[in-house]
Amino acid sequence: MKLDKKDLLLYAITDRSWLNGMTMEEQLKEAITGGATIVQIREKNMNYSDFLEEAKSLYKICKSSNIPFIVNDNIDIAREINADGIHVGQEDMDAKDVRAIIGDKMILGVSASTVEEAIKAEKNGADYLGVGAVFSTSTKKDADSVSYEELKKICDAVSIPVVAIGGITYDNMDVLKDSGICGISVISAIFAQNDIRKATENLKNKSEKLFKYHKMPVALTIAGSDSSGGAGIQADIKTMTVHGVFAESAITALTAQNTTGVMSVFESSPEFLSEQLDSVFSDIYPNAVKIGMVSSCNLIHVISEKLREYNAKNIVVDPVMISTSGSRLIEEDAIKTLKEELFPLASVLTPNIPEAEVISGIEIKSTEDMIKASKIIGDNFKCAVLCKGGHSINDANDLLYSNGEFRWFYGKRIENNNTHGTGCTLSSAIASNLAKGKNLEMSVLEAKNYISGALSYMLDLGKGSGPMNHAFSVHGEYK
Ligand SMILES: Nc1ncnc2c1ncn2[C@@H]1O[C@H](COP(=O)(O)OP(=O)(O)OP(=O)(O)O)[C@@H](O)[C@H]1O
Ligand SMILES: Cc1ncc(CO)c(N)n1
Ligand SMILES: [Mg+2]
């Protein structure tokens, strides 16, 4: 079962200590009728066979209402009844091991109370996080407390949905509104109430009002439009979108282009580019910026001025010079301005081999030359450099030079001539990952995996070097 963000709006966790004359089944039915959106069975002191019986019976109730049913801690029970998911805490099994046992289909929830734990859980395959205790709680006295600021940081740092937990009541939940959570998880606010149905209804109504808005990381692309959709702005927007990042754009030029070449270029005026950048930065501030085709000096002036004015972060500069099809995309004198004004602002520069030759001034014929050129460029402009090996003969290995260190990112060369827009796509994938808060190495590693996946799809469109399938991971059913 795939978890939807909306499923986490009101997460009910069972607790026998509040049974109060009713059976667990009766209580659960009331909570579901009241509007609980997901249910977890949590039994701390029950023998296996009783736990199993109860799990079976509660699962049946959830199933008939189409509500995801999660088992706390006990992976054997979860597997035996084929529950929708399992939830583990930091003291329980490692999330990675749990994921290995349950496979891809079962939902995995992980408890976290710090940014580090949250990031690790996401990396280990968690589908959602339970973060708390956000208030002091009577149910779990040893729980670590999580401040509002930490909760917010966690929500910003991960792309999986987060549900808050710990001491949440109808009266105190309002303060969690803008933290970025998708919903709340409660025990006593439902099961310790006299009228469980009414209490759940009230929580649900308030949750719907408080948590219906969602934030997401934002990336801006400053680049040229490719009418054929495989490179430039279009590739950037597709890439950012499938990375779960909201894409904004400032267009430097329109190109009449297809897989066989660039027929003509219509450049944006510096004034108009400036207005686009003001519009973007003054409203939806991007967490990362990717810069692609910028053909003339005046446009470069505008970009560097605006990036400094708005203190832009995580700037990926793809020094686009010549398209895959061989057309020149930058004026000769603009290369000098690019070096002087944009490169020093970059967090990372992503030249291909011919571009690295122009920028470094040395010929690149071997991996040693790639190392030399990257060092010259990085030391000169005080930024990280990813020298892409797409143009080398035998492999597709990219070299990252950052903070004085080298790291190779190995890629098997895929026998696919349809490589239109690989550079644009890679730099946008890096920017997307940076926007999500990942570090540079991780951002490059994941971007490299993404581009290999997009190329491996073997999309074949157009008469020349065609585009890739940017959405290969989303539209698996068309494979
Ligand atoms: N045939 C291939 N198989 C595997 N990976 C490839 C292949 N071609 C390119 N890549 C990878 O794609 C990424 C983009 O590199 P490339 O050198 O093609 O950039 P580029 O020349 O700037 O692209 P563009 O033509 O869009 O400007 C790099 O990670 C590179 O290793
Ligand atoms: C608009 C645009 N930007 C970048 C490239 C580089 O591939 C391209 N072909 N077109
Ligand atoms: Mg390129």
Coordinates of C-alpha atoms and ligand atoms in Angstrom, one line a residue:
M1 CA 0.0 0.0 0.0
K2 CA 1.2 3.4 -0.9
L3 CA 0.9 6.1 1.8
D4 CA -0.7 9.4 0.9
K5 CA 0.1 12.6 2.8
K6 CA -3.6 13.0 3.6
D7 CA -3.7 9.7 5.4
L8 CA -1.6 11.2 8.2
L9 CA -4.1 14.0 9.0
L10 CA -5.4 12.2 12.1
Y11 CA -3.4 9.2 13.3
A12 CA -5.0 7.2 16.1
I13 CA -2.9 4.9 18.2
T14 CA -4.6 2.4 20.4
D15 CA -4.0 2.0 24.1
R16 CA -5.7 -0.5 26.4
S17 CA -5.2 1.6 29.5
W18 CA -8.2 3.7 28.5
L19 CA -10.6 0.8 27.8
N20 CA -13.1 2.0 30.3
G21 CA -15.9 -0.6 29.8
M22 CA -15.7 -0.8 26.0
T23 CA -13.7 -3.3 23.9
M24 CA -10.8 -2.2 21.8
E25 CA -12.9 -3.0 18.7
E26 CA -15.8 -0.8 19.9
Q27 CA -13.5 2.1 20.6
L28 CA -11.8 1.8 17.3
K29 CA -15.1 1.8 15.4
E30 CA -16.0 5.0 17.2
A31 CA -12.7 6.6 16.3
I32 CA -13.0 5.6 12.7
T33 CA -16.6 6.9 12.4
G34 CA -15.3 10.1 14.0
G35 CA -12.8 10.5 11.2
A36 CA -9.4 8.9 12.1
T37 CA -7.4 8.6 8.9
I38 CA -4.8 6.0 9.9
V39 CA -4.6 3.5 12.9
Q40 CA -1.7 2.0 14.7
I41 CA -2.0 -0.9 17.1
R42 CA 0.4 -0.4 20.0
E43 CA 0.6 -3.2 22.6
K44 CA 3.5 -3.1 25.0
N45 CA 2.6 -5.9 27.4
M46 CA 0.8 -8.6 25.5
N47 CA 1.8 -12.1 24.6
Y48 CA 2.2 -13.0 21.0
S49 CA -1.0 -14.9 20.4
D50 CA -3.2 -12.3 22.1
F51 CA -1.5 -9.6 20.2
L52 CA -2.0 -11.5 17.0
E53 CA -5.7 -12.0 17.7
E54 CA -6.3 -8.4 18.5
A55 CA -4.3 -7.2 15.5
K56 CA -6.4 -9.5 13.2
S57 CA -9.6 -8.2 14.6
L58 CA -8.6 -4.5 14.5
Y59 CA -7.2 -4.9 11.0
K60 CA -10.5 -6.2 9.7
I61 CA -12.3 -3.1 11.0
C62 CA -9.7 -0.8 9.4
K63 CA -9.9 -2.7 6.1
S64 CA -13.6 -2.4 5.9
S65 CA -13.3 1.4 6.2
N66 CA -10.3 1.5 3.9
I67 CA -8.0 3.0 6.6
P68 CA -4.3 2.0 6.7
F69 CA -3.5 -0.2 9.6
I70 CA 0.0 0.0 11.1
V71 CA 1.6 -2.4 13.7
N72 CA 3.9 -0.8 16.3
D73 CA 7.3 -2.5 16.8
N74 CA 6.3 -6.1 16.1
I75 CA 7.5 -7.0 12.7
D76 CA 6.4 -10.6 13.0
I77 CA 2.8 -9.7 13.7
A78 CA 2.9 -7.1 10.9
R79 CA 4.1 -9.7 8.5
E80 CA 1.8 -12.5 9.7
I81 CA -1.4 -10.5 9.2
N82 CA 0.1 -8.7 6.2
A83 CA -0.6 -5.3 7.8
D84 CA -0.4 -2.1 5.7
G85 CA 2.6 -1.0 7.6
I86 CA 5.0 -1.2 10.6
H87 CA 6.2 1.6 12.9
V88 CA 9.5 1.4 14.7
G89 CA 11.1 3.7 17.3
Q90 CA 14.8 4.7 17.6
E91 CA 15.4 2.0 20.2
D92 CA 13.7 -0.7 18.1
M93 CA 15.2 -2.4 15.0
D94 CA 17.2 -0.3 12.6
A95 CA 14.9 1.1 9.8
K96 CA 17.2 -0.2 7.1
D97 CA 16.9 -3.8 8.5
V98 CA 13.2 -3.5 8.8
R99 CA 12.9 -2.2 5.2
A100 CA 15.0 -5.2 4.1
I101 CA 12.7 -7.6 5.7
I102 CA 9.3 -6.1 4.8
G103 CA 10.1 -5.2 1.2
D104 CA 8.9 -2.2 -0.8
K105 CA 5.2 -2.7 -0.5
M106 CA 4.7 -2.3 3.3
I107 CA 4.5 1.2 4.8
L108 CA 7.4 2.0 7.1
G109 CA 7.0 4.6 9.8
V110 CA 9.9 5.7 12.0
S111 CA 10.0 7.8 15.2
A112 CA 12.5 10.6 15.2
S113 CA 13.3 13.5 17.5
T114 CA 16.2 15.2 15.8
V115 CA 17.1 16.3 12.3
E116 CA 19.9 13.7 12.2
E117 CA 17.5 10.9 13.1
A118 CA 15.0 12.2 10.6
I119 CA 17.4 12.4 7.7
K120 CA 18.8 8.9 8.5
A121 CA 15.3 7.4 8.6
E122 CA 14.4 8.9 5.2
K123 CA 17.6 7.5 3.8
N124 CA 16.9 4.1 5.3
G125 CA 13.6 3.9 3.5
A126 CA 11.0 5.4 5.9
D127 CA 7.7 6.4 4.3
Y128 CA 6.8 8.8 7.1
L129 CA 8.1 10.1 10.4
G130 CA 6.5 10.4 13.8
V131 CA 8.2 13.3 15.5
G132 CA 7.8 14.0 19.2
A133 CA 7.2 14.4 21.9
V134 CA 6.0 17.9 20.9
F135 CA 4.3 18.4 24.3
S136 CA 4.8 16.6 27.5
T137 CA 2.9 13.3 27.5
S138 CA 1.5 11.0 30.1
T139 CA 1.7 7.9 27.8
K140 CA 5.5 7.9 27.2
K141 CA 7.3 9.6 30.1
D142 CA 10.8 8.8 28.8
A143 CA 10.1 10.4 25.4
D144 CA 12.6 13.0 24.2
S145 CA 11.0 16.4 23.9
V146 CA 11.1 18.2 20.5
S147 CA 10.8 22.0 20.4
Y148 CA 8.7 23.7 17.7
E149 CA 11.9 24.9 16.0
E150 CA 13.3 21.4 15.8
L151 CA 10.0 20.1 14.5
K152 CA 10.1 22.7 11.8
K153 CA 13.7 22.0 10.9
I154 CA 12.9 18.3 10.6
C155 CA 9.9 19.0 8.3
D156 CA 12.2 21.2 6.1
A157 CA 15.0 18.6 6.1
V158 CA 13.1 15.6 4.8
S159 CA 10.8 15.1 1.8
I160 CA 8.7 12.3 3.4
P161 CA 5.6 13.4 5.4
V162 CA 5.9 14.1 9.1
V163 CA 3.2 13.6 11.8
A164 CA 3.7 15.2 15.2
I165 CA 3.2 13.1 18.3
G166 CA 3.2 13.5 22.1
G167 CA 0.7 15.2 24.4
I168 CA -1.3 16.7 21.6
T169 CA -4.8 17.8 22.5
Y170 CA -7.7 19.6 20.9
D171 CA -6.6 22.7 22.8
N172 CA -2.9 22.8 22.2
M173 CA -2.7 21.6 18.6
D174 CA -3.1 25.1 17.1
V175 CA 0.5 26.1 17.7
L176 CA 1.7 23.3 15.4
K177 CA 0.0 24.9 12.4
D178 CA 3.0 26.3 10.4
S179 CA 5.6 23.6 11.4
G180 CA 5.2 21.7 8.1
I181 CA 3.6 18.6 9.6
C182 CA 0.9 16.7 7.6
G183 CA -1.2 15.9 10.7
I184 CA -1.2 14.8 14.3
S185 CA -0.9 11.5 16.1
V186 CA -2.8 11.0 19.3
I187 CA -3.7 8.3 21.9
S188 CA -5.5 9.8 24.8
A189 CA -7.0 12.8 22.9
I190 CA -9.1 10.1 21.3
F191 CA -9.2 7.0 23.4
A192 CA -9.3 8.6 26.9
Q193 CA -12.4 10.7 26.0
N194 CA -15.9 9.9 27.1
D195 CA -17.4 10.5 23.7
I196 CA -14.7 9.0 21.4
R197 CA -16.6 9.7 18.2
K198 CA -17.2 13.3 19.0
A199 CA -13.7 13.9 20.2
T200 CA -12.3 12.4 17.0
E201 CA -14.6 14.5 14.9
N202 CA -13.5 17.7 16.6
L203 CA -9.8 16.8 16.2
K204 CA -10.4 15.9 12.5
N205 CA -12.2 19.2 11.8
K206 CA -9.4 21.2 13.4
S207 CA -6.7 19.2 11.6
E208 CA -8.3 19.8 8.3
K209 CA -8.2 23.5 8.9
L210 CA -4.7 23.6 10.3
F211 CA -2.8 21.2 8.2
K212 CA -4.3 21.4 4.7
Y213 CA -1.5 23.7 3.5
H214 CA 1.8 22.2 2.6
K215 CA 5.3 23.7 2.1
M216 CA 7.8 22.2 -0.3
P217 CA 11.4 23.0 -1.3
V218 CA 11.7 25.5 -4.1
A219 CA 14.3 25.7 -6.9
L220 CA 14.7 28.4 -9.5
T221 CA 16.1 27.8 -13.0
I222 CA 17.6 30.8 -14.9
A223 CA 18.0 29.4 -18.4
G224 CA 16.8 29.3 -22.0
S225 CA 13.7 27.7 -23.3
D226 CA 14.0 24.7 -25.6
S227 CA 11.0 24.4 -27.8
S228 CA 11.5 20.7 -28.2
G229 CA 11.2 20.2 -24.4
G230 CA 14.3 18.0 -23.8
A231 CA 16.8 20.6 -22.6
G232 CA 16.8 24.1 -21.0
I233 CA 14.0 25.4 -18.9
Q234 CA 11.7 22.5 -19.9
A235 CA 14.2 19.8 -18.8
D236 CA 14.8 21.8 -15.6
I237 CA 11.2 22.1 -14.6
K238 CA 10.5 18.4 -15.3
T239 CA 13.5 17.3 -13.3
M240 CA 12.7 19.5 -10.3
T241 CA 9.1 18.4 -10.4
V242 CA 9.9 14.7 -10.3
H243 CA 12.3 15.4 -7.4
G244 CA 9.4 16.8 -5.4
V245 CA 10.7 20.3 -5.7
F246 CA 8.6 23.3 -6.8
A247 CA 10.2 24.8 -9.9
E248 CA 10.3 28.5 -10.7
S249 CA 11.9 30.0 -13.8
A250 CA 13.5 33.1 -15.2
I251 CA 13.9 32.8 -19.0
T252 CA 17.1 34.2 -20.5
A253 CA 16.2 33.3 -24.1
L254 CA 13.7 31.5 -26.3
T255 CA 15.2 29.0 -28.7
A256 CA 13.5 27.6 -31.8
Q257 CA 15.2 24.2 -31.3
N258 CA 14.6 20.5 -31.9
T259 CA 16.7 17.3 -31.7
T260 CA 18.5 18.2 -34.9
G261 CA 19.7 21.7 -33.9
V262 CA 18.9 25.3 -32.9
M263 CA 17.2 27.3 -35.6
S264 CA 17.1 30.6 -33.9
V265 CA 17.4 32.4 -30.6
F266 CA 15.4 35.3 -29.3
E267 CA 17.1 36.8 -26.2
S268 CA 15.3 38.2 -23.3
S269 CA 16.2 41.9 -22.6
P270 CA 18.3 42.5 -19.5
E271 CA 15.4 44.6 -18.1
F272 CA 12.9 41.8 -18.6
L273 CA 15.2 39.2 -17.1
S274 CA 15.7 41.5 -14.1
E275 CA 12.0 41.9 -13.7
Q276 CA 11.6 38.1 -13.7
L277 CA 14.2 37.7 -11.0
D278 CA 12.7 40.4 -8.8
S279 CA 9.3 38.8 -9.1
V280 CA 10.6 35.4 -8.1
F281 CA 13.0 36.4 -5.3
S282 CA 10.6 38.9 -3.7
D283 CA 7.8 36.3 -3.3
I284 CA 8.7 32.6 -3.4
Y285 CA 12.3 32.6 -2.3
P286 CA 14.2 29.6 -3.8
N287 CA 16.2 27.2 -1.8
A288 CA 18.5 26.6 -4.7
V289 CA 19.3 28.2 -8.1
K290 CA 20.3 26.5 -11.3
I291 CA 21.8 28.7 -14.1
G292 CA 21.9 27.3 -17.6
M293 CA 22.2 29.1 -21.0
V294 CA 23.1 32.8 -20.7
S295 CA 24.3 34.0 -24.0
S296 CA 25.4 37.6 -23.5
C297 CA 27.3 39.9 -21.1
N298 CA 24.4 42.1 -20.2
L299 CA 22.3 39.2 -19.1
I300 CA 25.2 37.9 -17.0
H301 CA 25.5 41.3 -15.3
V302 CA 21.8 41.2 -14.3
I303 CA 22.0 37.7 -12.9
S304 CA 25.1 38.2 -10.8
E305 CA 23.7 41.5 -9.5
K306 CA 20.4 40.0 -8.5
L307 CA 21.9 36.8 -7.0
R308 CA 24.0 39.1 -4.8
E309 CA 21.1 41.5 -4.0
Y310 CA 18.9 38.6 -2.8
N311 CA 21.7 36.6 -1.2
A312 CA 20.8 33.5 -3.2
K313 CA 22.1 30.2 -1.9
N314 CA 23.0 26.8 -3.4
I315 CA 23.9 28.1 -6.9
V316 CA 24.6 25.5 -9.5
V317 CA 26.1 27.0 -12.7
D318 CA 26.1 24.9 -15.8
P319 CA 28.4 26.8 -18.1
V320 CA 26.4 25.9 -21.3
M321 CA 28.4 26.8 -24.4
I322 CA 27.5 24.4 -27.2
S323 CA 24.3 22.2 -27.5
T324 CA 24.4 18.5 -27.9
S325 CA 23.6 19.0 -31.5
G326 CA 26.6 21.3 -32.0
S327 CA 25.0 24.8 -31.9
R328 CA 26.8 27.6 -30.1
L329 CA 24.7 29.0 -27.2
I330 CA 27.0 31.7 -25.9
E331 CA 28.7 34.7 -27.4
E332 CA 32.5 34.6 -27.3
D333 CA 33.0 37.7 -25.0
A334 CA 30.3 36.4 -22.6
I335 CA 32.6 33.5 -21.6
K336 CA 34.9 36.1 -19.9
T337 CA 32.0 37.8 -18.1
L338 CA 30.7 34.4 -17.0
K339 CA 34.1 33.6 -15.4
E340 CA 34.4 37.0 -13.8
E341 CA 30.9 37.5 -12.5
L342 CA 29.1 34.2 -12.2
F343 CA 31.6 31.5 -11.4
P344 CA 32.7 33.1 -8.1
L345 CA 29.0 33.0 -6.9
A346 CA 28.6 29.3 -7.7
S347 CA 28.4 26.6 -5.1
V348 CA 29.2 24.2 -7.9
L349 CA 30.1 24.5 -11.6
T350 CA 29.2 21.7 -13.9
P351 CA 31.3 21.9 -17.2
N352 CA 31.4 19.0 -19.6
I353 CA 34.8 18.1 -21.0
P354 CA 34.9 20.7 -23.9
E355 CA 33.7 23.4 -21.5
A356 CA 36.3 22.4 -18.9
E357 CA 38.9 22.8 -21.7
V358 CA 37.8 26.3 -22.5
I359 CA 37.5 27.4 -18.9
S360 CA 40.8 25.8 -17.7
G361 CA 42.8 26.5 -20.9
I362 CA 44.2 23.0 -21.0
E363 CA 43.4 20.1 -23.3
I364 CA 41.6 17.1 -21.7
K365 CA 42.5 13.8 -23.2
S366 CA 42.6 11.6 -20.1
T367 CA 41.3 11.2 -16.6
E368 CA 44.5 12.9 -15.3
D369 CA 43.7 15.9 -17.5
M370 CA 40.2 16.0 -16.0
I371 CA 41.8 16.1 -12.5
K372 CA 44.2 18.9 -13.6
A373 CA 41.5 21.0 -15.3
S374 CA 39.1 20.7 -12.3
K375 CA 41.7 21.8 -9.9
I376 CA 42.6 24.8 -12.1
I377 CA 39.0 25.8 -12.3
G378 CA 38.1 25.2 -8.7
D379 CA 41.2 27.0 -7.3
N380 CA 40.7 29.9 -9.7
F381 CA 37.1 30.6 -9.0
K382 CA 36.9 29.3 -5.4
C383 CA 34.0 27.0 -6.0
A384 CA 33.4 23.2 -6.3
V385 CA 33.6 21.8 -9.8
L386 CA 31.9 18.8 -11.3
C387 CA 33.7 17.8 -14.5
K388 CA 31.2 15.6 -16.4
G389 CA 32.5 12.7 -18.4
G390 CA 29.7 12.3 -20.9
H391 CA 32.1 13.3 -23.7
S392 CA 34.8 10.8 -22.7
I393 CA 35.2 7.7 -24.8
N394 CA 34.9 4.7 -22.6
D395 CA 32.9 5.5 -19.5
A396 CA 30.6 8.2 -18.1
N397 CA 32.5 9.0 -14.9
D398 CA 32.2 12.5 -13.4
L399 CA 34.8 14.1 -11.2
L400 CA 33.9 16.4 -8.2
Y401 CA 36.6 18.7 -6.9
S402 CA 35.4 20.3 -3.7
N403 CA 37.2 21.8 -0.7
G404 CA 40.5 20.5 -2.1
E405 CA 39.3 17.0 -2.4
F406 CA 38.5 14.8 -5.4
R407 CA 35.8 12.3 -5.7
W408 CA 34.8 10.2 -8.7
F409 CA 31.2 9.4 -9.4
Y410 CA 31.2 6.3 -11.6
G411 CA 28.6 5.7 -14.2
K412 CA 28.3 2.9 -16.8
R413 CA 28.1 4.3 -20.3
I414 CA 24.6 3.7 -21.6
E415 CA 24.5 2.9 -25.3
N416 CA 22.0 5.6 -26.1
N417 CA 22.5 8.4 -28.6
N418 CA 19.5 10.2 -27.2
T419 CA 21.4 12.5 -24.8
H420 CA 19.8 15.9 -25.6
G421 CA 19.6 17.8 -22.4
T422 CA 21.7 15.5 -20.1
G423 CA 23.7 18.4 -18.8
C424 CA 20.7 20.6 -18.1
T425 CA 19.0 17.7 -16.4
L426 CA 22.0 16.7 -14.3
S427 CA 22.5 20.3 -13.0
S428 CA 18.8 20.6 -12.2
A429 CA 18.8 17.3 -10.3
I430 CA 21.8 18.6 -8.3
A431 CA 20.0 21.9 -7.6
S432 CA 16.8 20.0 -6.6
N433 CA 18.8 17.9 -4.1
L434 CA 20.5 20.9 -2.7
A435 CA 17.1 22.6 -2.3
K436 CA 16.0 19.6 -0.2
G437 CA 18.9 20.3 2.1
K438 CA 21.2 17.4 1.0
N439 CA 24.9 18.1 1.0
L440 CA 26.9 18.5 -2.3
E441 CA 28.3 15.0 -2.5
M442 CA 24.9 13.3 -1.8
S443 CA 23.3 15.7 -4.3
V444 CA 25.7 14.8 -7.0
L445 CA 25.5 11.1 -6.2
E446 CA 21.7 11.0 -6.4
A447 CA 21.7 13.3 -9.5
K448 CA 24.0 10.8 -11.2
N449 CA 21.7 7.9 -10.4
Y450 CA 18.8 9.9 -11.7
I451 CA 20.4 10.8 -15.0
S452 CA 21.4 7.1 -15.5
G453 CA 17.8 6.1 -14.9
A454 CA 16.5 8.7 -17.3
L455 CA 18.9 7.6 -20.0
S456 CA 18.3 3.9 -19.4
Y457 CA 14.7 4.3 -20.3
M458 CA 15.8 4.4 -23.9
L459 CA 13.3 7.0 -25.0
D460 CA 13.5 7.4 -28.8
L461 CA 11.9 10.6 -30.1
G462 CA 12.9 13.0 -32.9
K463 CA 15.3 12.7 -35.9
G464 CA 18.5 13.7 -34.1
S465 CA 19.8 13.2 -30.6
G466 CA 16.6 12.9 -28.7
P467 CA 15.5 13.7 -25.2
M468 CA 15.4 11.5 -22.1
N469 CA 12.4 10.4 -20.1
H470 CA 12.6 12.8 -17.2
A471 CA 9.6 11.1 -15.5
F472 CA 10.9 7.5 -15.8
S473 CA 10.4 6.9 -12.1
V474 CA 6.9 8.3 -12.0
H475 CA 5.4 6.7 -15.1
G476 CA 6.6 3.2 -14.6
E477 CA 3.4 1.8 -16.0
Y478 CA 4.5 3.0 -19.5
K479 CA 7.8 1.2 -19.4
Ligands
LIG1 N1 25.8 7.6 -22.7 C1 25.8 8.0 -21.4 N2 25.7 7.0 -20.4 C2 25.7 7.3 -19.1 N3 25.8 8.5 -18.7 C3 25.9 9.5 -19.5 C4 26.0 9.3 -20.9 N4 26.1 10.5 -21.6 C5 26.2 11.4 -20.6 N5 26.1 10.9 -19.4 C6 26.1 11.5 -18.1 O1 25.2 12.6 -18.2 C7 25.6 13.7 -17.4 C8 25.7 15.0 -18.3 O2 27.0 14.9 -18.9 P1 27.4 15.5 -20.3 O3 28.9 15.4 -20.4 O4 26.6 14.7 -21.3 O5 26.9 17.0 -20.2 P2 26.6 18.0 -21.3 O6 27.5 17.8 -22.4 O7 26.7 19.3 -20.6 O8 25.1 17.8 -21.8 P3 24.3 18.7 -22.8 O9 24.5 18.1 -24.1 O10 22.9 18.6 -22.3 O11 24.9 20.1 -22.7 C9 26.9 13.3 -16.8 O12 26.6 12.8 -15.5 C10 27.4 12.2 -17.7 O13 28.3 11.3 -17.0
LIG2 C1 17.9 26.3 -24.2 C2 19.0 25.3 -24.1 N1 19.8 25.3 -23.0 C3 20.8 24.4 -22.9 C4 21.0 23.5 -23.8 C5 22.2 22.6 -23.7 O1 22.0 21.3 -24.0 C6 20.2 23.5 -25.0 N2 20.3 22.6 -26.0 N3 19.2 24.4 -25.1
MG3 MG 25.9 21.0 -21.2

